[in-house]
Amino acid sequence: MATGKSWSRWMAPLAAILMVVSLSGCFDKEGDQRKAFIDFLQNTAMRSGERLPTLTTDQKKQFGPLVSDYAILYGFSQQVNQAMDDGMKPVADSVNSIRVPQDYMTQREPLRQANGSLNVLGQQVQNAKMQADSSRSTLKQPDELKAVYDKVYQKVVIAPAEAMAPLIPAAQTFTAQLVQVGDFIQQQGTQVGFTAGGIQFPTSQQANQYNSLIAPLASQHQAFMQAYTAAQTSMQ
């Protein structure tokens, strides 16, 4: 019996030591994951430009469960980049291709298609922002991590979403007007003449109609380019 008691007394402190070591190891692991993730956010994500990097296998191991925190940022960034690539860059390319009046006709169909997709594009960006905000609200982050994560979230999610808000209606207004100009020229058929980079109509009424259609283009183009540049800047 004495031997059993001695064995129990010897095992009790050993078990306590093992428990402390085990718990300490767990806390150290979480701390290491948090430090690695904070370093990545500060020195990689914040400096990555318009496209966030995909995590490597080693980084996923280093960050542990914090990989899901990064997925919120990465998922929104991917959707906004796709919106710019599929929706806005084609508009900018078509606009930049218009140099002489004939180009209003050649670019009107691409612009018509782009204009039709902008409504869907705007809804996609709004939905992506709502999803990111909802996912972010469920995160339980220590203050040290939250402070850094919030800065990245501002740069990657909030700023681009706010920049896209005025860009989409500006693009819609501008492309719709360009399509109207192209349609008008097309409707005149062979009555229209193109010389030295200009356009000629047989009647003053046609010329006045054309001038009234192109009159808003300068201000609309300026508004679109300012919003487009702001959106690009917000993603860099």
Coordinates of C-alpha atoms in Angstrom, one line a residue:
M1 CA 0.0 0.0 0.0
A2 CA 2.8 2.4 0.9
T3 CA 4.4 1.7 -2.5
G4 CA 1.1 2.5 -4.3
K5 CA 0.8 5.8 -2.4
S6 CA 4.3 6.8 -3.3
W7 CA 3.6 6.0 -6.9
S8 CA 0.5 8.1 -6.9
R9 CA 2.3 11.0 -5.2
W10 CA 5.0 10.7 -7.9
M11 CA 2.6 10.6 -10.8
A12 CA 0.4 13.5 -9.7
P13 CA 3.1 16.3 -10.2
L14 CA 4.3 14.6 -13.3
A15 CA 0.8 14.7 -14.8
A16 CA 0.5 18.4 -13.8
I17 CA 3.9 19.1 -15.5
L18 CA 2.8 17.3 -18.7
M19 CA -0.5 19.2 -18.8
V20 CA 1.3 22.5 -18.4
V21 CA 3.8 21.6 -21.1
S22 CA 1.0 20.5 -23.4
L23 CA -1.0 23.6 -22.9
S24 CA 2.0 25.8 -23.2
G25 CA 2.8 24.2 -26.5
C26 CA -0.7 24.8 -27.7
F27 CA -0.5 28.5 -26.8
D28 CA 2.9 28.8 -28.4
K29 CA 1.6 27.3 -31.6
E30 CA -1.3 29.7 -31.8
G31 CA 1.1 32.6 -31.1
D32 CA 3.5 31.5 -33.8
Q33 CA 0.6 31.2 -36.3
R34 CA -0.6 34.7 -35.3
K35 CA 2.8 36.2 -35.6
A36 CA 3.4 34.6 -39.0
F37 CA 0.0 35.7 -40.3
I38 CA 0.5 39.3 -39.1
D39 CA 3.9 39.4 -40.8
F40 CA 2.4 38.2 -44.0
L41 CA -0.4 40.8 -43.8
Q42 CA 2.0 43.6 -43.2
N43 CA 4.8 42.7 -45.6
T44 CA 3.0 40.8 -48.4
A45 CA -0.7 41.5 -48.5
M46 CA -0.4 45.3 -47.9
R47 CA 2.3 45.5 -50.6
S48 CA 0.9 43.1 -53.2
G49 CA -0.7 45.6 -55.5
E50 CA -4.0 44.9 -57.2
R51 CA -3.8 41.0 -56.9
L52 CA -3.4 39.3 -53.6
P53 CA -1.1 36.2 -53.7
T54 CA -2.4 32.7 -53.4
L55 CA -1.1 31.0 -50.2
T56 CA 1.5 28.4 -50.6
T57 CA 1.3 25.0 -48.9
D58 CA 3.9 26.1 -46.3
Q59 CA 2.1 29.3 -45.6
K60 CA -1.2 27.4 -45.0
K61 CA 0.7 25.3 -42.5
Q62 CA 2.2 28.3 -40.8
F63 CA -1.1 30.2 -40.5
G64 CA -3.2 27.2 -39.4
P65 CA -6.9 28.2 -38.9
L66 CA -6.1 31.8 -39.8
V67 CA -6.1 30.7 -43.4
S68 CA -9.9 31.2 -43.3
D69 CA -9.4 34.8 -42.2
Y70 CA -7.2 35.4 -45.3
A71 CA -9.8 33.6 -47.5
I72 CA -12.2 36.5 -46.9
L73 CA -9.7 39.0 -48.2
Y74 CA -8.6 36.8 -51.1
G75 CA -12.1 35.9 -52.2
F76 CA -13.3 39.5 -52.4
S77 CA -10.1 40.6 -54.2
Q78 CA -10.6 37.9 -56.8
Q79 CA -14.2 38.9 -57.5
V80 CA -13.3 42.6 -57.9
N81 CA -10.4 41.8 -60.2
Q82 CA -12.7 39.7 -62.3
A83 CA -15.2 42.5 -62.4
M84 CA -12.5 44.9 -63.7
D85 CA -11.1 42.4 -66.2
D86 CA -14.5 41.3 -67.6
G87 CA -16.5 44.5 -67.2
M88 CA -14.4 47.6 -67.1
K89 CA -11.3 46.9 -69.1
P90 CA -13.3 46.0 -72.3
V91 CA -15.1 49.4 -71.9
A92 CA -11.8 51.2 -71.6
D93 CA -10.4 49.3 -74.6
S94 CA -13.3 50.2 -76.8
V95 CA -13.2 53.8 -75.7
N96 CA -9.5 54.0 -76.4
S97 CA -10.2 52.6 -79.9
I98 CA -12.5 55.5 -80.8
R99 CA -10.3 58.0 -82.7
V100 CA -12.3 59.1 -85.7
P101 CA -16.1 59.3 -86.2
Q102 CA -16.2 55.9 -88.1
D103 CA -15.1 54.3 -84.8
Y104 CA -18.4 55.1 -83.2
M105 CA -20.0 52.6 -85.5
T106 CA -17.3 49.9 -85.2
Q107 CA -17.3 50.0 -81.4
R108 CA -21.0 50.4 -80.8
E109 CA -21.7 46.6 -80.6
P110 CA -18.9 45.9 -78.1
L111 CA -20.0 48.9 -76.1
R112 CA -23.7 47.8 -76.2
Q113 CA -22.7 44.4 -74.9
A114 CA -20.5 45.9 -72.2
N115 CA -23.3 48.3 -71.1
G116 CA -25.7 45.4 -70.8
S117 CA -23.3 43.5 -68.4
L118 CA -22.7 46.5 -66.1
N119 CA -25.9 46.1 -64.2
V120 CA -25.0 42.5 -63.3
L121 CA -21.5 43.6 -62.5
G122 CA -22.6 46.1 -60.0
Q123 CA -24.8 43.6 -58.2
Q124 CA -21.9 41.1 -58.1
V125 CA -19.6 43.6 -56.4
Q126 CA -22.3 44.5 -53.9
N127 CA -23.0 40.9 -53.1
A128 CA -19.3 40.2 -52.7
K129 CA -18.9 43.1 -50.3
M130 CA -21.9 42.0 -48.2
Q131 CA -20.5 38.5 -48.1
A132 CA -17.1 39.7 -47.0
D133 CA -18.6 42.0 -44.3
S134 CA -20.7 39.1 -43.0
S135 CA -17.8 36.7 -42.8
R136 CA -15.6 39.4 -41.2
S137 CA -18.2 40.0 -38.5
T138 CA -17.9 36.4 -37.2
L139 CA -14.1 36.6 -36.7
K140 CA -12.7 36.4 -33.2
Q141 CA -9.3 38.0 -33.4
P142 CA -7.0 39.2 -30.7
D143 CA -6.4 43.0 -30.7
E144 CA -2.9 42.7 -32.1
L145 CA -4.1 40.8 -35.1
K146 CA -7.4 42.7 -35.5
A147 CA -5.5 46.0 -35.8
V148 CA -3.4 44.8 -38.7
Y149 CA -6.3 42.8 -40.3
D150 CA -8.6 45.9 -40.3
K151 CA -6.0 47.9 -42.2
V152 CA -5.7 45.2 -44.9
Y153 CA -9.5 44.9 -45.0
Q154 CA -9.8 48.6 -45.6
K155 CA -7.3 48.5 -48.5
V156 CA -8.5 45.2 -50.1
V157 CA -12.2 45.3 -49.5
I158 CA -13.6 48.7 -48.4
A159 CA -11.6 51.0 -50.7
P160 CA -12.2 49.1 -53.9
A161 CA -15.9 48.6 -53.2
E162 CA -16.3 52.3 -52.6
A163 CA -14.3 53.1 -55.7
M164 CA -16.5 50.8 -57.8
A165 CA -19.7 52.5 -56.7
P166 CA -19.3 55.6 -58.8
L167 CA -17.4 53.8 -61.6
I168 CA -20.3 51.5 -62.7
P169 CA -22.9 54.2 -63.3
A170 CA -20.3 56.5 -64.9
A171 CA -19.5 53.6 -67.3
Q172 CA -23.2 52.9 -68.0
T173 CA -23.9 56.6 -68.8
F174 CA -20.9 57.0 -71.1
T175 CA -21.3 53.7 -73.0
A176 CA -25.0 54.3 -73.6
Q177 CA -24.2 57.7 -75.1
L178 CA -21.5 56.3 -77.3
V179 CA -23.9 53.6 -78.6
Q180 CA -26.4 56.3 -79.4
V181 CA -23.9 58.2 -81.5
G182 CA -22.9 55.0 -83.3
D183 CA -26.5 54.1 -84.0
F184 CA -27.2 57.5 -85.3
I185 CA -24.3 57.5 -87.8
Q186 CA -25.3 54.0 -88.9
Q187 CA -28.9 55.0 -89.5
Q188 CA -27.8 57.8 -91.9
G189 CA -26.4 55.2 -94.3
T190 CA -24.7 56.5 -97.4
Q191 CA -25.7 60.1 -96.6
V192 CA -22.7 60.4 -94.3
G193 CA -19.3 61.3 -95.5
F194 CA -16.0 60.8 -93.7
T195 CA -13.1 63.1 -94.7
A196 CA -9.8 63.9 -92.9
G197 CA -10.9 62.3 -89.7
G198 CA -14.1 64.3 -89.7
I199 CA -17.8 63.6 -90.6
Q200 CA -20.1 65.4 -93.0
F201 CA -23.9 65.4 -93.2
P202 CA -26.0 66.5 -96.2
T203 CA -28.4 68.6 -94.0
S204 CA -28.0 71.0 -91.1
Q205 CA -30.7 69.1 -89.2
Q206 CA -28.6 65.9 -89.3
A207 CA -25.5 67.8 -88.3
N208 CA -27.3 69.4 -85.3
Q209 CA -28.6 66.0 -84.2
Y210 CA -25.1 64.6 -84.3
N211 CA -23.6 67.6 -82.4
S212 CA -26.3 67.3 -79.7
L213 CA -25.4 63.6 -79.3
I214 CA -21.7 64.1 -79.0
A215 CA -22.0 67.2 -76.8
P216 CA -22.1 65.3 -73.5
L217 CA -19.3 62.9 -74.4
A218 CA -16.4 65.1 -73.2
S219 CA -17.7 65.4 -69.6
Q220 CA -18.9 61.8 -69.5
H221 CA -15.5 60.6 -70.7
Q222 CA -13.8 62.7 -68.0
A223 CA -16.1 61.3 -65.3
F224 CA -15.6 57.7 -66.5
M225 CA -11.8 58.0 -66.6
Q226 CA -11.6 59.7 -63.2
A227 CA -13.7 56.9 -61.7
Y228 CA -11.7 54.2 -63.6
T229 CA -8.4 55.6 -62.4
A230 CA -9.6 55.9 -58.9
A231 CA -10.7 52.3 -58.9
Q232 CA -7.4 51.1 -60.3
T233 CA -5.5 53.2 -57.7
S234 CA -7.6 51.8 -54.8
M235 CA -6.6 48.3 -55.8
Q236 CA -2.8 48.9 -55.9

